[in-house]
GROMACS .gro file of C-alpha atoms in nm:
model
  273
    1MET     CA    1   4.292  -4.415   1.566
    2PHE     CA    2   4.147  -4.060   1.569
    3THR     CA    3   4.291  -3.725   1.683
    4ASP     CA    4   4.083  -3.420   1.775
    5SER     CA    5   4.309  -3.131   1.679
    6HIS     CA    6   4.099  -2.859   1.846
    7CYS     CA    7   3.874  -2.878   2.150
    8HIS     CA    8   3.794  -2.675   2.462
    9LEU     CA    9   3.787  -2.925   2.748
   10SER     CA   10   3.853  -2.640   2.993
   11PHE     CA   11   3.512  -2.486   2.920
   12PRO     CA   12   3.259  -2.556   3.199
   13GLU     CA   13   3.027  -2.765   2.980
   14LEU     CA   14   3.305  -3.021   2.936
   15ARG     CA   15   3.530  -2.973   3.239
   16GLU     CA   16   3.247  -3.063   3.477
   17GLN     CA   17   3.203  -3.404   3.315
   18LEU     CA   18   3.564  -3.476   3.220
   19PRO     CA   19   3.577  -3.841   3.337
   20VAL     CA   20   3.272  -3.924   3.125
   21ILE     CA   21   3.420  -3.743   2.826
   22LEU     CA   22   3.756  -3.919   2.853
   23GLU     CA   23   3.581  -4.257   2.871
   24ALA     CA   24   3.369  -4.168   2.567
   25MET     CA   25   3.685  -4.074   2.379
   26ALA     CA   26   3.837  -4.413   2.455
   27GLN     CA   27   3.521  -4.594   2.341
   28ALA     CA   28   3.522  -4.394   2.016
   29GLN     CA   29   3.892  -4.466   1.952
   30VAL     CA   30   3.985  -4.098   1.985
   31GLU     CA   31   4.337  -4.147   2.111
   32ARG     CA   32   4.436  -3.785   2.176
   33ALA     CA   33   4.318  -3.426   2.167
   34LEU     CA   34   4.463  -3.076   2.167
   35CYS     CA   35   4.313  -2.846   2.430
   36ILE     CA   36   4.300  -2.491   2.300
   37CYS     CA   37   4.359  -2.182   2.511
   38THR     CA   38   4.144  -1.873   2.445
   39THR     CA   39   4.250  -1.637   2.729
   40LEU     CA   40   4.551  -1.599   2.955
   41GLU     CA   41   4.315  -1.629   3.251
   42GLU     CA   42   4.216  -1.973   3.122
   43PHE     CA   43   4.568  -2.098   3.050
   44GLU     CA   44   4.634  -2.271   3.382
   45ASP     CA   45   4.316  -2.476   3.344
   46VAL     CA   46   4.411  -2.573   2.988
   47TYR     CA   47   4.764  -2.656   3.093
   48ARG     CA   48   4.647  -2.870   3.385
   49LEU     CA   49   4.451  -3.089   3.145
   50ALA     CA   50   4.764  -3.157   2.941
   51HIS     CA   51   4.978  -3.203   3.249
   52ASP     CA   52   4.740  -3.452   3.410
   53HIS     CA   53   4.644  -3.661   3.105
   54PRO     CA   54   4.907  -3.820   2.879
   55HIS     CA   55   4.684  -3.812   2.570
   56LEU     CA   56   4.601  -3.440   2.595
   57TRP     CA   57   4.815  -3.142   2.494
   58ALA     CA   58   4.777  -2.764   2.524
   59THR     CA   59   4.824  -2.436   2.339
   60VAL     CA   60   4.862  -2.082   2.466
   61GLY     CA   61   4.685  -1.785   2.312
   62VAL     CA   62   4.408  -1.527   2.329
   63HIS     CA   63   4.113  -1.560   2.093
   64PRO     CA   64   4.074  -1.264   1.855
   65ASP     CA   65   3.716  -1.202   1.965
   66THR     CA   66   3.799  -1.177   2.337
   67GLU     CA   67   3.779  -0.830   2.493
   68GLY     CA   68   3.809  -0.693   2.844
   69LEU     CA   69   4.059  -0.951   2.971
   70GLN     CA   70   4.439  -0.958   2.998
   71GLU     CA   71   4.602  -0.855   2.672
   72PRO     CA   72   4.888  -1.091   2.582
   73SER     CA   73   5.239  -0.953   2.554
   74LEU     CA   74   5.504  -1.137   2.360
   75ASP     CA   75   5.667  -1.237   2.688
   76ASP     CA   76   5.336  -1.371   2.821
   77LEU     CA   77   5.314  -1.608   2.528
   78LEU     CA   78   5.681  -1.708   2.521
   79THR     CA   79   5.693  -1.787   2.893
   80ARG     CA   80   5.390  -2.012   2.881
   81ALA     CA   81   5.490  -2.171   2.551
   82ALA     CA   82   5.813  -2.289   2.711
   83ARG     CA   83   5.628  -2.530   2.938
   84PRO     CA   84   5.629  -2.899   2.847
   85ARG     CA   85   5.320  -3.025   2.663
   86VAL     CA   86   5.243  -2.680   2.518
   87VAL     CA   87   5.265  -2.749   2.146
   88GLY     CA   88   5.105  -2.450   1.971
   89ILE     CA   89   5.033  -2.076   1.974
   90GLY     CA   90   4.668  -1.976   1.962
   91GLU     CA   91   4.395  -1.970   1.908
   92THR     CA   92   4.471  -1.649   1.727
   93GLY     CA   93   4.367  -1.469   1.411
   94LEU     CA   94   4.103  -1.215   1.316
   95ASP     CA   95   3.726  -1.202   1.352
   96TYR     CA   96   3.525  -0.918   1.199
   97TYR     CA   97   3.191  -1.103   1.221
   98ARG     CA   98   3.062  -0.913   1.525
   99LEU     CA   99   3.174  -0.555   1.475
  100GLY     CA  100   2.889  -0.418   1.685
  101GLY     CA  101   2.873  -0.087   1.502
  102ARG     CA  102   3.250  -0.056   1.473
  103SER     CA  103   3.443  -0.040   1.147
  104VAL     CA  104   3.722  -0.270   1.036
  105ALA     CA  105   3.959   0.020   1.104
  106ASP     CA  106   3.846   0.011   1.468
  107MET     CA  107   3.978  -0.344   1.500
  108ALA     CA  108   4.344  -0.239   1.499
  109TRP     CA  109   4.379  -0.386   1.850
  110GLN     CA  110   4.281  -0.724   1.713
  111ARG     CA  111   4.533  -0.704   1.431
  112GLU     CA  112   4.810  -0.610   1.675
  113ARG     CA  113   4.720  -0.902   1.901
  114TYR     CA  114   4.740  -1.133   1.599
  115ARG     CA  115   5.084  -0.996   1.510
  116THR     CA  116   5.205  -1.069   1.864
  117HIS     CA  117   5.098  -1.431   1.832
  118ILE     CA  118   5.266  -1.471   1.494
  119ARG     CA  119   5.590  -1.335   1.637
  120ALA     CA  120   5.563  -1.577   1.930
  121GLY     CA  121   5.512  -1.865   1.691
  122ARG     CA  122   5.824  -1.780   1.496
  123LEU     CA  123   6.037  -1.729   1.806
  124THR     CA  124   5.928  -2.059   1.960
  125ASP     CA  125   5.902  -2.250   1.630
  126LEU     CA  126   5.555  -2.361   1.735
  127PRO     CA  127   5.262  -2.383   1.493
  128LEU     CA  128   4.988  -2.124   1.494
  129VAL     CA  129   4.624  -2.219   1.543
  130ILE     CA  130   4.444  -1.963   1.329
  131HIS     CA  131   4.082  -1.853   1.354
  132THR     CA  132   3.946  -1.635   1.075
  133ARG     CA  133   3.589  -1.517   1.025
  134SER     CA  134   3.480  -1.245   0.785
  135ALA     CA  135   3.846  -1.134   0.782
  136SER     CA  136   4.033  -1.367   0.548
  137ASP     CA  137   4.207  -1.097   0.343
  138ASP     CA  138   4.363  -0.932   0.648
  139THR     CA  139   4.432  -1.270   0.812
  140LEU     CA  140   4.638  -1.382   0.514
  141ALA     CA  141   4.805  -1.045   0.451
  142ILE     CA  142   4.929  -1.008   0.809
  143LEU     CA  143   5.039  -1.370   0.817
  144ARG     CA  144   5.255  -1.313   0.510
  145GLU     CA  145   5.393  -0.988   0.650
  146GLU     CA  146   5.474  -1.110   1.003
  147GLY     CA  147   5.528  -1.475   0.925
  148GLY     CA  148   5.807  -1.439   0.673
  149LEU     CA  149   5.587  -1.598   0.409
  150SER     CA  150   5.515  -1.534   0.045
  151ALA     CA  151   5.268  -1.688  -0.197
  152SER     CA  152   5.527  -1.964  -0.223
  153SER     CA  153   5.624  -2.102   0.117
  154SER     CA  154   5.966  -2.190  -0.022
  155GLN     CA  155   6.076  -1.831   0.041
  156THR     CA  156   6.205  -1.735   0.385
  157THR     CA  157   6.317  -1.414   0.547
  158SER     CA  158   6.673  -1.334   0.642
  159ASP     CA  159   6.643  -1.508   0.980
  160GLY     CA  160   6.531  -1.827   0.808
  161ALA     CA  161   6.219  -1.864   1.023
  162VAL     CA  162   5.872  -1.893   0.876
  163SER     CA  163   5.531  -1.937   1.035
  164ARG     CA  164   5.351  -2.267   1.013
  165GLY     CA  165   5.025  -2.393   1.151
  166VAL     CA  166   4.661  -2.469   1.081
  167PHE     CA  167   4.352  -2.276   0.977
  168HIS     CA  168   4.109  -2.432   1.221
  169CYS     CA  169   3.732  -2.490   1.184
  170PHE     CA  170   3.763  -2.388   0.822
  171THR     CA  171   3.453  -2.225   0.669
  172GLU     CA  172   3.612  -1.998   0.409
  173THR     CA  173   3.614  -2.014   0.030
  174MET     CA  174   3.814  -2.230  -0.206
  175ALA     CA  175   4.038  -1.930  -0.279
  176VAL     CA  176   4.123  -1.888   0.089
  177ALA     CA  177   4.193  -2.260   0.120
  178ARG     CA  178   4.427  -2.245  -0.177
  179ALA     CA  179   4.608  -1.944  -0.030
  180ALA     CA  180   4.651  -2.116   0.308
  181LEU     CA  181   4.787  -2.428   0.142
  182ASP     CA  182   5.024  -2.220  -0.070
  183LEU     CA  183   5.165  -2.078   0.255
  184GLY     CA  184   5.231  -2.430   0.381
  185PHE     CA  185   4.947  -2.439   0.632
  186TYR     CA  186   4.715  -2.725   0.716
  187ILE     CA  187   4.335  -2.696   0.707
  188SER     CA  188   4.113  -2.843   0.977
  189PHE     CA  189   3.747  -2.931   0.931
  190SER     CA  190   3.487  -2.949   1.207
  191GLY     CA  191   3.133  -3.080   1.240
  192ILE     CA  192   3.014  -2.796   1.017
  193LEU     CA  193   3.127  -3.018   0.729
  194THR     CA  194   2.833  -3.251   0.803
  195PHE     CA  195   2.567  -2.978   0.801
  196ARG     CA  196   2.311  -2.993   0.522
  197ASN     CA  197   2.383  -2.634   0.409
  198ALA     CA  198   2.763  -2.689   0.387
  199ALA     CA  199   2.781  -2.808   0.024
  200ASP     CA  200   3.041  -2.544  -0.067
  201LEU     CA  201   3.256  -2.643   0.228
  202ARG     CA  202   3.241  -3.008   0.124
  203GLU     CA  203   3.378  -2.901  -0.214
  204VAL     CA  204   3.668  -2.735  -0.031
  205ALA     CA  205   3.728  -3.053   0.169
  206GLN     CA  206   3.739  -3.253  -0.152
  207PHE     CA  207   3.999  -3.009  -0.288
  208VAL     CA  208   4.229  -3.004   0.016
  209PRO     CA  209   4.488  -3.284  -0.009
  210LEU     CA  210   4.449  -3.554   0.253
  211ASP     CA  211   4.808  -3.499   0.367
  212ARG     CA  212   4.720  -3.138   0.461
  213THR     CA  213   4.390  -3.215   0.636
  214LEU     CA  214   4.313  -3.220   1.007
  215ILE     CA  215   3.989  -3.299   1.187
  216GLU     CA  216   3.848  -3.133   1.499
  217THR     CA  217   3.538  -3.085   1.707
  218ASP     CA  218   3.584  -2.728   1.839
  219SER     CA  219   3.380  -2.875   2.124
  220PRO     CA  220   3.166  -2.796   2.312
  221TYR     CA  221   3.032  -2.631   1.996
  222LEU     CA  222   2.936  -2.748   1.646
  223ALA     CA  223   2.837  -3.107   1.714
  224PRO     CA  224   2.828  -3.297   1.384
  225VAL     CA  225   2.519  -3.455   1.233
  226PRO     CA  226   2.352  -3.671   1.370
  227HIS     CA  227   2.428  -3.498   1.703
  228ARG     CA  228   2.375  -3.140   1.587
  229GLY     CA  229   2.236  -2.918   1.860
  230LYS     CA  230   2.384  -3.124   2.142
  231THR     CA  231   2.698  -3.054   2.344
  232ASN     CA  232   2.995  -3.158   2.134
  233SER     CA  233   3.297  -3.351   2.264
  234PRO     CA  234   3.612  -3.510   2.120
  235ALA     CA  235   3.433  -3.846   2.108
  236LEU     CA  236   3.235  -3.715   1.811
  237VAL     CA  237   3.533  -3.632   1.589
  238PRO     CA  238   3.497  -3.965   1.399
  239TRP     CA  239   3.180  -3.824   1.243
  240VAL     CA  240   3.391  -3.552   1.080
  241ALA     CA  241   3.632  -3.818   0.956
  242ARG     CA  242   3.340  -4.019   0.813
  243GLN     CA  243   3.224  -3.716   0.616
  244ILE     CA  244   3.573  -3.663   0.471
  245ALA     CA  245   3.595  -4.032   0.380
  246GLU     CA  246   3.263  -4.005   0.198
  247ILE     CA  247   3.365  -3.687   0.018
  248LYS     CA  248   3.695  -3.833  -0.099
  249GLY     CA  249   3.564  -4.183  -0.166
  250ILE     CA  250   3.816  -4.352   0.064
  251GLU     CA  251   3.805  -4.574   0.370
  252LEU     CA  252   3.745  -4.422   0.714
  253ASP     CA  253   4.065  -4.583   0.840
  254ALA     CA  254   4.264  -4.396   0.574
  255VAL     CA  255   4.127  -4.064   0.699
  256ALA     CA  256   4.193  -4.155   1.062
  257GLN     CA  257   4.552  -4.254   0.992
  258ALA     CA  258   4.630  -3.960   0.764
  259THR     CA  259   4.485  -3.691   0.991
  260SER     CA  260   4.660  -3.835   1.297
  261ARG     CA  261   4.987  -3.848   1.105
  262ASN     CA  262   4.936  -3.488   0.994
  263PHE     CA  263   4.876  -3.387   1.355
  264GLU     CA  264   5.205  -3.548   1.457
  265ARG     CA  265   5.388  -3.380   1.172
  266LEU     CA  266   5.254  -3.033   1.252
  267PHE     CA  267   5.270  -3.048   1.630
  268GLY     CA  268   5.610  -3.216   1.635
  269ARG     CA  269   5.657  -3.180   2.010
  270VAL     CA  270   5.350  -3.398   2.073
  271LEU     CA  271   5.539  -3.725   2.096
  272ALA     CA  272   5.844  -3.570   2.260
  273SER     CA  273   5.677  -3.394   2.555
   0.00000   0.00000   0.00000
């Protein structure tokens, strides 16, 4: 019934109790999950999860906030993306939240890394999994520039390829949501949507069409209310769906079906690999 479009089962908090987590997913009717890669060093662990479990899939990418580890080349991403059950590029994007005394200009390395991922997404025709925090203007501008996109996603570049994907764990403004939708992207909501201080985000969720909405846990982080503060897992993604159902005034089953269908539509290789 439910699909967790973004989780980190390779992280130690979850990997060490994987059998328990998989059983909890089954009990909660979470039929599948996408395991997100954040470093090249981590990729083999992420890929093994997808390889070993028929209801899990993988991405390849290096998180924008990761420093001091292997920098991804275009070939690094393309080679790994060619493996079966790898269905997306990311997580990628920009994060200016923790500058640590640096300026935005100092984050050129992060912007170049993001460009590399966008190029990989276009060359593989795989969707991007985009992270943006305190950097939405640059995130959108570079996506348009490298992704062959305009304010209207009906326009393409001369090679005919355009970027597609999802803005994951969305916490940005209504204006950013509208811009992402105008580019043809999906928007994914996490347990943050259930937090008491997330009234503005709930307004965004009400605005985003159901046929462009995904749900996620971003586990092991951001457990939804009533589990806030505990270790998150894909079994808790129904709580995000419940919040969306309440916001939109529709049945929970409608949210479960629509978000799973959207996941299949975006990550088209899911059912084929």
